[in-house]
XYZ file of C-alpha atoms in Angstrom:
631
model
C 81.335 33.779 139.788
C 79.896 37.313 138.657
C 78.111 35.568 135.670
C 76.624 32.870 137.897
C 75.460 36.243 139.927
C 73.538 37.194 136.418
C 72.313 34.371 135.586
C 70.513 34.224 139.085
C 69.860 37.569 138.782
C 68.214 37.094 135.218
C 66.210 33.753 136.554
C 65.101 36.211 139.769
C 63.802 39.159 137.582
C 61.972 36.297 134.980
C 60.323 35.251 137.805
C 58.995 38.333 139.524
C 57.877 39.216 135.558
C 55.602 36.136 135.476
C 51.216 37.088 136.268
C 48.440 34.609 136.444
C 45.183 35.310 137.086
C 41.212 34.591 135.486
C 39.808 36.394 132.862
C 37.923 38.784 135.282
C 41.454 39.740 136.980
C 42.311 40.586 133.756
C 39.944 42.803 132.844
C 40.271 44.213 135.454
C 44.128 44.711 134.813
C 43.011 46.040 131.698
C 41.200 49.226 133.759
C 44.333 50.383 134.854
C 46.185 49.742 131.520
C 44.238 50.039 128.124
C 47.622 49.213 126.404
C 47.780 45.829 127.169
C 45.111 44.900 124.942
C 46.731 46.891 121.954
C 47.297 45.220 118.386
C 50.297 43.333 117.025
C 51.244 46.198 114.382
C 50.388 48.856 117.444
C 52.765 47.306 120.095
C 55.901 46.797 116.999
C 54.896 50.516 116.373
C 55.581 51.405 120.173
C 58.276 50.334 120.543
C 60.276 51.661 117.909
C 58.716 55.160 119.171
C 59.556 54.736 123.096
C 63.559 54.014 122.105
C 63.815 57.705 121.336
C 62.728 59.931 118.029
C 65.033 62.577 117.348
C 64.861 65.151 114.629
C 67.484 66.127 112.030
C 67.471 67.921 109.125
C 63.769 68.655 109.372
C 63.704 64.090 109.197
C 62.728 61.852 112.138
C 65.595 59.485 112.867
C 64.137 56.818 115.490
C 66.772 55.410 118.023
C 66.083 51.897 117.711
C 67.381 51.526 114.749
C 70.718 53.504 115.049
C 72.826 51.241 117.061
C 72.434 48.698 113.834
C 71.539 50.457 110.695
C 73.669 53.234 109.174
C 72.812 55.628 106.695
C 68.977 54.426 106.499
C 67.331 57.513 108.149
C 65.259 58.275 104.984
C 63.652 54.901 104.565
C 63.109 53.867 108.086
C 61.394 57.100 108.325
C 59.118 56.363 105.217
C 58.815 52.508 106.763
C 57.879 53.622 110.220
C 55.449 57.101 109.272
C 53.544 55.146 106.255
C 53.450 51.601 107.382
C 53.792 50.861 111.264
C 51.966 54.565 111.953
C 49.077 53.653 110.225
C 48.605 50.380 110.706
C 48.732 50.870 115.052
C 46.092 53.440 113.897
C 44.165 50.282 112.784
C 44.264 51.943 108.824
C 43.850 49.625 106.612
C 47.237 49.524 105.969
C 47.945 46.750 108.703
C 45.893 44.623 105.897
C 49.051 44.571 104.349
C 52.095 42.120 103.687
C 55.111 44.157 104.487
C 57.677 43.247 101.813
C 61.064 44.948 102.453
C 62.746 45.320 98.930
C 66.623 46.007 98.624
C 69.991 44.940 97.352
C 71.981 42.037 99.098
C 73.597 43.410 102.233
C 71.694 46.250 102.467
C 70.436 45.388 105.948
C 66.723 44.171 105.329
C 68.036 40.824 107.245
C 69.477 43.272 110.108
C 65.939 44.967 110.319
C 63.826 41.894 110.349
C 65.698 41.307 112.937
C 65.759 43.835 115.149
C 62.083 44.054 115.326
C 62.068 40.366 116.426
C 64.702 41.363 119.012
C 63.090 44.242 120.264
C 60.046 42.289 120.452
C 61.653 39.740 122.630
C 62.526 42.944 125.156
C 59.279 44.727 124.961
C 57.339 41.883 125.903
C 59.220 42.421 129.319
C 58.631 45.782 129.592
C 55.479 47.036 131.366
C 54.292 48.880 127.778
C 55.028 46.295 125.847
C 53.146 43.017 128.429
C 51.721 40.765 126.409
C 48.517 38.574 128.306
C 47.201 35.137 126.850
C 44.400 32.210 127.262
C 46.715 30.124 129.627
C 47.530 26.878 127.984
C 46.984 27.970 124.597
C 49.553 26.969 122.101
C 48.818 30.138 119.882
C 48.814 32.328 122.776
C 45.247 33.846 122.351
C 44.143 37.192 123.151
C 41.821 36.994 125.808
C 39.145 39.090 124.761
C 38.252 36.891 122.314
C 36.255 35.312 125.224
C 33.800 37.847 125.381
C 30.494 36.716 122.490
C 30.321 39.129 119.744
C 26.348 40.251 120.890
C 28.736 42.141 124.295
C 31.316 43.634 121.857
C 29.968 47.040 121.430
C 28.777 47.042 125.545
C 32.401 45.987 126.224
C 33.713 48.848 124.218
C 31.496 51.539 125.569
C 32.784 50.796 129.060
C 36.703 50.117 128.054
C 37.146 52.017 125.016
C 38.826 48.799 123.417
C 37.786 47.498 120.238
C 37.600 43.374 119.911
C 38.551 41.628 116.726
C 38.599 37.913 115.934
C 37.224 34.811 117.065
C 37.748 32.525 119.991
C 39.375 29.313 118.300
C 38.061 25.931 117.797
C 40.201 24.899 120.661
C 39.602 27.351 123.178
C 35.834 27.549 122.623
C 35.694 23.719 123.288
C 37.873 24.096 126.101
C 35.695 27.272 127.543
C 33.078 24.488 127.464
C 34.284 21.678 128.719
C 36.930 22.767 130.876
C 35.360 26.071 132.558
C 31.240 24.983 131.867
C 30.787 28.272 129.969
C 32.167 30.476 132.878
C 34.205 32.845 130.783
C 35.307 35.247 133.645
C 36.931 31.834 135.261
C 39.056 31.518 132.509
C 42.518 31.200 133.220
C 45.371 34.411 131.857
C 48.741 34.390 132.106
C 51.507 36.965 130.999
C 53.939 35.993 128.178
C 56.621 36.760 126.437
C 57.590 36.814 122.843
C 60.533 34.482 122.161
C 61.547 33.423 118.667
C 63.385 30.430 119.807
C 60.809 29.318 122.261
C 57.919 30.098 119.141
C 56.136 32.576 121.343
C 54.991 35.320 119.087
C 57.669 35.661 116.480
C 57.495 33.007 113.761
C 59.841 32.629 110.468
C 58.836 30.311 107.743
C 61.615 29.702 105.181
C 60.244 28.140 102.024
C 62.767 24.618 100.625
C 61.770 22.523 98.337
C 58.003 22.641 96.638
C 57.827 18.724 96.218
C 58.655 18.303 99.713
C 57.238 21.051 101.666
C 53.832 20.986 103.156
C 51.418 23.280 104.176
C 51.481 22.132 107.556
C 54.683 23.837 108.431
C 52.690 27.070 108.243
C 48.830 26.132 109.749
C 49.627 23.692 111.562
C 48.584 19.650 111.135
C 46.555 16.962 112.718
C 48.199 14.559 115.117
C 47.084 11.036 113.550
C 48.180 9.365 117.588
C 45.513 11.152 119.002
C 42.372 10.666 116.670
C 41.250 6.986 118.247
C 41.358 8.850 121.373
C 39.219 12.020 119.995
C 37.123 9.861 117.708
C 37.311 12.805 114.729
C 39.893 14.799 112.774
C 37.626 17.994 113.409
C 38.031 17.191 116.719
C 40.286 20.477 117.941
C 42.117 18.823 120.038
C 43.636 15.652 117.807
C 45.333 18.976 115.826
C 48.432 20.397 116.184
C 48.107 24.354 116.171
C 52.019 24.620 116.027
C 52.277 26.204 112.164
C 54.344 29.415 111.707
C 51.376 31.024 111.346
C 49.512 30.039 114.638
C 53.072 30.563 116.463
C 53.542 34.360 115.525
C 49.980 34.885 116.074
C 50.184 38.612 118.602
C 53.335 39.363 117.229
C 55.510 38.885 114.164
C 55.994 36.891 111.060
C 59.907 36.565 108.773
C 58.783 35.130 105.508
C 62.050 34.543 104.480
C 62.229 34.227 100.186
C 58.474 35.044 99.822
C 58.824 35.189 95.949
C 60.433 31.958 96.092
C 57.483 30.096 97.510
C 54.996 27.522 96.031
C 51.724 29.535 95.246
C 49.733 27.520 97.476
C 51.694 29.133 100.276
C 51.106 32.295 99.413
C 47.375 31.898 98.611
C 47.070 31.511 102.624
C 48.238 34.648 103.416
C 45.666 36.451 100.974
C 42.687 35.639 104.067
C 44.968 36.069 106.813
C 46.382 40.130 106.123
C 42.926 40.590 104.314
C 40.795 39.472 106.913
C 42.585 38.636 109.706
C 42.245 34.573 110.085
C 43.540 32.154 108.105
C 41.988 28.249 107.160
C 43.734 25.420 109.042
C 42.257 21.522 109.296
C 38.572 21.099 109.101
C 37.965 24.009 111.502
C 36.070 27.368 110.798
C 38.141 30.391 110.148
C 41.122 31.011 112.610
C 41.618 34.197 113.870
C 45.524 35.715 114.002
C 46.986 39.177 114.315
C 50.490 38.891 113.621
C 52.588 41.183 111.451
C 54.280 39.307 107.985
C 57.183 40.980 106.815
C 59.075 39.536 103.936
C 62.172 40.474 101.972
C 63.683 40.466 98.679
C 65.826 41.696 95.927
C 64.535 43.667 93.039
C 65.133 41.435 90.613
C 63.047 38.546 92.337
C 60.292 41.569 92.941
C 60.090 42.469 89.132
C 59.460 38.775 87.977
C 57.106 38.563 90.967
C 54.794 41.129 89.802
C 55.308 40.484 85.856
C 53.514 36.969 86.275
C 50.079 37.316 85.993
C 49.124 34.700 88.303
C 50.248 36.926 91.413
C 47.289 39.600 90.593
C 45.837 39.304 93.695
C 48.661 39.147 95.834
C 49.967 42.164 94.562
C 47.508 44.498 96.047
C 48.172 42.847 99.730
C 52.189 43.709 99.667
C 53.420 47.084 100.541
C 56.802 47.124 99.182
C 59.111 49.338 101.256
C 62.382 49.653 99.410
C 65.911 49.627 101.847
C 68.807 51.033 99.617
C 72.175 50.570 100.308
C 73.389 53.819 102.532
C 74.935 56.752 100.253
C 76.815 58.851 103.090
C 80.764 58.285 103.493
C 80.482 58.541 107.197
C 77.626 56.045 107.893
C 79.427 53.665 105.548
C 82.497 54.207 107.867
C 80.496 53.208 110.701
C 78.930 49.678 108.949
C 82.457 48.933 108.457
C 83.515 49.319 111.792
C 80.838 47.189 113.746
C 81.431 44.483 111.352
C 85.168 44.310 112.248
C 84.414 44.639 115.893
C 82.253 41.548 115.331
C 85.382 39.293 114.060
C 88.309 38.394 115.148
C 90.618 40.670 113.917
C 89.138 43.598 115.399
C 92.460 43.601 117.834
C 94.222 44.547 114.017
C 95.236 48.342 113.972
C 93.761 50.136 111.349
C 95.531 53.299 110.257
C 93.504 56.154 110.432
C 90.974 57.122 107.120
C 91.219 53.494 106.513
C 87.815 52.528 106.343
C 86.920 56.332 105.622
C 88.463 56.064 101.905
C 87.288 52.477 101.682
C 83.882 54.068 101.975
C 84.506 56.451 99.415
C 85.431 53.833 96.718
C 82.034 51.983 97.951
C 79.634 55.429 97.927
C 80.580 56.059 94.489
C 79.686 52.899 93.091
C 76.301 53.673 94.248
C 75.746 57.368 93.402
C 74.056 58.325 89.748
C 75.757 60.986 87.724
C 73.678 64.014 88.322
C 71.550 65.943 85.525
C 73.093 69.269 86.910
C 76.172 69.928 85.184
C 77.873 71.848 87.845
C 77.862 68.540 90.167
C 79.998 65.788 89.773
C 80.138 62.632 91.860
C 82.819 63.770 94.144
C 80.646 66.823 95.268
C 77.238 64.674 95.456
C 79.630 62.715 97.629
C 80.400 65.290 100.004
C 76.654 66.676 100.153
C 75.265 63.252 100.668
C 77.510 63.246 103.675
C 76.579 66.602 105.346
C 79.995 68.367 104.203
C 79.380 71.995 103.023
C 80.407 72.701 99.661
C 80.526 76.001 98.420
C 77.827 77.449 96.327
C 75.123 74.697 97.266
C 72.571 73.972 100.474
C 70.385 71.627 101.974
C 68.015 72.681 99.145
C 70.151 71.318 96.709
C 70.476 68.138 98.182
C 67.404 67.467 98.281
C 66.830 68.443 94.927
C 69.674 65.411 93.676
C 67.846 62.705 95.928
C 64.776 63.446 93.917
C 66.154 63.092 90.579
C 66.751 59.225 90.648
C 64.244 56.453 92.454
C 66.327 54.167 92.126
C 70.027 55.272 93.690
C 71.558 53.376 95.903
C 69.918 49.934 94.830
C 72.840 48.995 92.978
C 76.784 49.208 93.641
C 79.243 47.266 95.824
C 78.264 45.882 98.908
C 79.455 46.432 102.592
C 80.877 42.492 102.862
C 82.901 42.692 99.682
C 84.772 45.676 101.499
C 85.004 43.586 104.974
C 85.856 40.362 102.665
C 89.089 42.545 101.011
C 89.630 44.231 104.398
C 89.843 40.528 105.944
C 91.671 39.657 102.947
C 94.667 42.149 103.522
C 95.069 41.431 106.841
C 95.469 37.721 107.474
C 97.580 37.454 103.827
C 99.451 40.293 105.052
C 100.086 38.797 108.476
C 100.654 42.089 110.017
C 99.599 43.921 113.008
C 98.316 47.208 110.834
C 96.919 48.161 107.410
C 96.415 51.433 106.111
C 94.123 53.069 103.106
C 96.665 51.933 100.539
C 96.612 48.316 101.529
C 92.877 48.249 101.487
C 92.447 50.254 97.503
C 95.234 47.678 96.501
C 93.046 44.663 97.742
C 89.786 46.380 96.368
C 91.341 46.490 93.196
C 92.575 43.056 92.676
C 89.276 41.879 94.016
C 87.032 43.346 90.981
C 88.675 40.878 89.063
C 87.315 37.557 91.215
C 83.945 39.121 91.573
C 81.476 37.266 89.449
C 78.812 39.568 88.645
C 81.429 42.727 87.838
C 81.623 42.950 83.716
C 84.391 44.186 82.345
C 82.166 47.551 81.615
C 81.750 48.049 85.276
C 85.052 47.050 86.117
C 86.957 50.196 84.464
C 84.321 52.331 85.850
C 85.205 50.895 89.184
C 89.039 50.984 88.457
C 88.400 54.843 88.301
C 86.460 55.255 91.338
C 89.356 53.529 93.307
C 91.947 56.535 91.603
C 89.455 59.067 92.614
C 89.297 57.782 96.201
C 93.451 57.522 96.068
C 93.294 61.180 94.710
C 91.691 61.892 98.109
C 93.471 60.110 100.600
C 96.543 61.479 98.954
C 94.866 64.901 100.175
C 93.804 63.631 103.725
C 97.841 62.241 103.845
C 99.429 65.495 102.953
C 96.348 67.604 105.507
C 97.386 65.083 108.111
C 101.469 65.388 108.038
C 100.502 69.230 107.607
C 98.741 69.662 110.962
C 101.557 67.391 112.756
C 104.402 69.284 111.446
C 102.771 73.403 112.018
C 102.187 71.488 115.630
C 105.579 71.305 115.546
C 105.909 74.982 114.588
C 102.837 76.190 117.375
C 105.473 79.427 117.777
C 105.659 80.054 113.618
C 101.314 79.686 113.558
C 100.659 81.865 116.143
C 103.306 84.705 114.799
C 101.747 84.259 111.467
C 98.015 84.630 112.085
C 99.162 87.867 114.743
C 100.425 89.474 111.485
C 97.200 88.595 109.142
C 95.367 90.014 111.785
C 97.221 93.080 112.161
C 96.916 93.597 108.558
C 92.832 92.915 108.770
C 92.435 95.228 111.628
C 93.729 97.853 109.758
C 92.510 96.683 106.313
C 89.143 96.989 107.565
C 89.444 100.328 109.778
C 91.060 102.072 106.806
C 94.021 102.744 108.705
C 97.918 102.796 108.532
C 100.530 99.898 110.131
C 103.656 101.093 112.032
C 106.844 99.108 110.477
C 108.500 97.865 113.678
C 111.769 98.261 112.632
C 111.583 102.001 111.161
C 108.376 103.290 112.524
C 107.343 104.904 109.182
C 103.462 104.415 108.402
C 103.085 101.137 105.624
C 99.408 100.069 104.022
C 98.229 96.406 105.080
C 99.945 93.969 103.390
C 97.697 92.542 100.794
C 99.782 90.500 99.292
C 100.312 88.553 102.676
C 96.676 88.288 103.495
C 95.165 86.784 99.645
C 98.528 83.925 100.486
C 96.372 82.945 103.564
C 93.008 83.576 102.036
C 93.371 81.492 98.516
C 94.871 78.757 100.757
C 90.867 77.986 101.730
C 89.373 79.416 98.406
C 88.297 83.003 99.324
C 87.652 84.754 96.672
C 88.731 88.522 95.255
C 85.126 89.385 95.993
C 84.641 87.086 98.967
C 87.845 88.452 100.746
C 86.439 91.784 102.321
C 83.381 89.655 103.808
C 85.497 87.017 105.636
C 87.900 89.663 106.851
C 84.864 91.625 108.928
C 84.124 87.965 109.897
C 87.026 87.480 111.719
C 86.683 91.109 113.043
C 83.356 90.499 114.435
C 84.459 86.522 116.156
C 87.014 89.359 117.846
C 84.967 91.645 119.478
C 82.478 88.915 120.066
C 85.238 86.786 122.205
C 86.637 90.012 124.048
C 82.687 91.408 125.154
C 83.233 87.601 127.085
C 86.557 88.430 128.310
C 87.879 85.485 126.010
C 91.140 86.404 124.206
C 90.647 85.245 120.380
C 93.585 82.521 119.453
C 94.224 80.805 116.195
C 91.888 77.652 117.120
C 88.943 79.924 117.409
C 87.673 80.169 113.389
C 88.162 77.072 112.246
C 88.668 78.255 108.574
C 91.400 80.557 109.388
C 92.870 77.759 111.322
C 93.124 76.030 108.071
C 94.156 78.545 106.494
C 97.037 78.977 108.517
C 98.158 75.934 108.955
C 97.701 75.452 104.623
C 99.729 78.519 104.776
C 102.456 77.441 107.027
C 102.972 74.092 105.622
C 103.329 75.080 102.018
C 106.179 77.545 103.430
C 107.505 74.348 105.289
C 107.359 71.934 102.064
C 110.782 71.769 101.679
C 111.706 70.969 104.828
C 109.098 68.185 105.154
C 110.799 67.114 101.700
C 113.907 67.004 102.999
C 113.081 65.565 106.481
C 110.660 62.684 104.974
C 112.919 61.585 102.710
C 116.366 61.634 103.987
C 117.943 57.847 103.533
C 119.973 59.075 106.520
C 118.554 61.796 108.413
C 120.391 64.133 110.520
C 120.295 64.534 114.292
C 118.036 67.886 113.520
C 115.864 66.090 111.319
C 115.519 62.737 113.430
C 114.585 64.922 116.212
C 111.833 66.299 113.702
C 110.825 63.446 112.705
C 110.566 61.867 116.288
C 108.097 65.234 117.317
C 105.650 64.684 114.144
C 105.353 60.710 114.880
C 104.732 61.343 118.333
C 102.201 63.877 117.383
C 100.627 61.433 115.114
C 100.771 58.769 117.364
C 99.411 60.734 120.802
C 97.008 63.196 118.870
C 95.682 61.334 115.256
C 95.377 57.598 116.692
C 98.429 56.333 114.349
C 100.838 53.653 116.079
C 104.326 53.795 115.126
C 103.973 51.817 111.730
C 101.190 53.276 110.535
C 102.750 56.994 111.118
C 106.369 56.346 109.604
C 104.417 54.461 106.471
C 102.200 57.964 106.356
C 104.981 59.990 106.454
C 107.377 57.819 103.617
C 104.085 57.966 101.678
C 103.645 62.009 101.839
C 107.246 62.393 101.816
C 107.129 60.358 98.411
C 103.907 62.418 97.068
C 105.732 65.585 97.682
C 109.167 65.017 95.987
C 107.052 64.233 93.091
């Protein structure tokens, strides 16, 4: 019954939504809120900038996007600051086809529609209200109404600036209908609704031989002419094109390259000059966004034939890589599992994480810089710090290739393997393994993979096994010093013993003779070089820790071994290479004994409670790093 609740609920709140009024109510609507009357490109820019703009990294990263697309920030920021900006400024940018350029899978579809989503919600929001001629099938605005002699009264007393013509149909019904009396012109509220054909259009070009032109301007209805007495009558035609259906809102040319050129030829008049040529009618007035989409192949044959001159001058190609961070990728991967119907499958942890590696380095371009290989580009792409470089340096890499990230393997040949392992596998839970061992037998089914590509993506897959190997052994390490809290916390006591006095220039007292002994170097560089500090670095990061001290005791906070999270490490790196041999021996014991079960019992509970393993998944993790270790 609680959906039946909704549904009334939904049917209520439609209802109370709904305004109808004359043309002189409206205006006067309009005194209270200017916004109503804004443009097609203006309201789309809106409301991508009332979901929320947040800033990292010195780059805008605009909420309505981020529930979808991963790993985009860079171009939706370009997209959204030099296309929708400018063109709700009314820049002559808006007199542009928007043609999103990209590799397959990249998530132009996704975008497209989003903005037709987030149309369909605006329109019910009191920002985004959208008003229309009532009875209008291409819902127009209703300040075309007012003759072109008032415009520049009209705007001295609203501040709104007209464009466009009243129609052919609405002009003879303003006549006929309302004598003339503009103000008694009947308004009404609507909203956009692609299924409905309210605002949001999408034209999807088939075959040239049998597609006509009416399927974008519309067509006459042959029934009605003996009752009209003309074709140019307005009323014997059919305004129900894509064209006159998106009209105040947005347009999907779907395959725009693909189309017959008498298709395209249309949409030269309508960005250009805002109307488009439909029947035998004058000029037909439309503001409506077009946004198209395509690959980069289909783009570079597009603008290679001479015949598309024009056209090319009217597109501003926006291009939508394929994301380069590890951790967005990780993300992609998980909203299109939650979306099927295996997403009740467990997935071992780092699953998707080195799946995402394999994928990111298919993408990335070997740097010029020679210190910088693709597993460090990697890591920076992905926010991780990496000794010796910065944000600087970063940005340095993105500038040195255009083109990175519009070629590699894409996000559903991962899901496709991913899918693939589970249902032949049959099982309840997969882990990294499982997924590189599908990913590798997959290159060889994948038709556009060459053999060249192939070995190069045979090595990425060992790189990314090189690293989970790492993650394996880092994970069993933190279950097992867990397991030792008591060993960690008498270790780091002693390093810091030893720095306390290493940096005061003073003496230790040996607990069990009392004489005076120097700090023990020797046992601080085995904690240090666990993390990479350095002979010259060491001094630094020992007043480091020195200084978190003090700082924690001015708050009357004791300092633990979880507060510095590279001593942590460095610790627990410390402690587990001591414990090697009796992870060795516990891992791998065909029969383990009653000391060692109990071990083992501790780390997979650990694993299970703490790291989001289940059972399976932890005992295959631990055979694997018991295996890796008796190497």
């Amino acid at each position: 019954m609680d959906i039946l609740k909704k549904i009334e609920q939904y049917r209520f709140q439609e209802d109370s939504l709904k305004w109808e009024g004359t043309f002189a109510d409206y205006l006067h609507l309009l005194k209270e809120k200017p916004w109503v009357a804004q443009s097609a490109h203006s309201r789309i820019y809106n409301m991508i900038k009332d979901a929320g703009v947040e800033t990292e990294n010195d780059r805008k990263v605009y909420q309505f996007f981020s529930h979808q697309l991963f790993g985009l920030e860079e171009a939706l920021e370009k997209l959204v600051e030099e296309y929708f900006h400018p063109s709700a400024k009314r820049l002559d940018v808006r007199k542009r086809i928007l043609l999103l350029m990209g590799p397959v899978s990249g998530g132009k579809s996704t975008l497209v529609t989003m903005l037709k989503r987030g149309l369909e919600a605006y329109t019910r929001t009191d920002k985004g209200a959208v008003y229309a001629i009532k009875g209008c099938p291409m819902h127009e605005d209703p300040l075309h109404l007012i003759p072109l002699h008032l415009r520049d009264d009209f705007y001295e007393e609203y501040g709104i600036r007209i464009e466009g013509n009243l129609s052919p149909l609405n002009t003879m019904r303003l006549a006929e209908e309302y004598g003339g009396r503009l103000e008694d012109v009947l308004v009404e509220r609507i909203f956009f609704s692609e299924d409905k054909r309210v605002g949001i259009g999408t034209f999807s070009p088939s075959d040239p031989k049998s597609q006509d032109i009416a399927d974008l301007t519309g067509s006459i209805d042959f029934s009605t002419i003996a009752e009209y007495g003309s074709e140019s009558d307005p009323r014997a035609y059919r305004f129900d094109g894509e064209l006159n259906k998106a009209n105040r809102g947005l347009m999907e040319f779907q395959e725009m390259l693909k189309c017959d050129e008498k298709f395209l030829w249309h949409l030269l008049s309508l960005t250009q000059e805002g109307n488009f040529k439909a029947g035998r009618f004058a000029l037909i007035s439309a503001d409506e966004l077009i946004v198209a989409h395509t690959n980069e192949t289909e783009y570079r044959s597009f603008i290679s034939n001479k015949k598309n001159e024009a056209l090319h001058s009217r597109i501003i190609v926006m291009p939508v890589p394929y994301n380069l961070k590890v951790s967005q990728e990780e993300r992609i991967y998980e909203k299109m599992i939650k979306e099927s119907d295996v997403a009740d499958v467990h997935i071992a942890p780092h699953t998707l994480k080195v799946a995402a590696m394999f994928t990111i380095l298919t993408r990335l371009k070997d740097s010029k810089r020679g210190d910088v290989d693709l597993l460090k580009k990697m890591r920076l792409y992905d926010g991780e710090n990496v000794e010796g470089y910065n944000l600087a340096d970063v940005n340095e890499m993105k500038k040195e290739f255009q083109e990175e990230g519009m070629s590699g393997i894409d996000p559903r040949y991962v899901i496709n393997r991913i899918s693939s392992t589970i249902i032949r596998k049959g099982i309840t839970s997969i882990n990294a393994l499982d997924v590189l061992r599908s990913l590798k037998e997959g290159l060889d089914q994948h038709p556009s993979i060459t053999q060249e590509l192939r070995e190069k993506y045979l090595n990425f897959i060992s790189l990314a096994r090189k690293e989970y190997d790492e993650i394996a052994k880092k994970e069993v390490q933190k279950a097992f010093v867990y397991s030792y809290e008591e060993s960690a916390k008498t270790l780091m006591d002693n390093y810091l013993d030893n720095v306390e006095s290493f940096c005061n220039k003073t003496k230790l007292r040996d607990p069990l003779t009392g004489e005076e002994i120097n700090p023990d170097e020797k046992l601080m560089r085995s904690i240090e070089e666990q993390i990479g500090i350095s002979e010259n670095a060491k001094k630094a990061f020992r007043e480091e820790i020195l200084i978190r001290i003090s700082a924690l005791a001015r708050k009357g906070k004791k300092f633990d071994y979880r507060s510095h999270d590279r001593l942590r490490e460095a610790i627990q790196k410390k402690l587990f290479a001591d414990l090697k041999d009796v992870v060795k021996i516990t891992t791998s014991a065909k029969t383990p004994d009653e000391q060692q079960l109990k071990k083992i019992n501790e780390v997979v509970a650990r694993l299970i409670d703490e790291h989001g393993y289940n059972s399976t998944s932890a005992n295959d993790l631990l055979r694997y790093v018991g295996s890796l270790l008796n190497r």
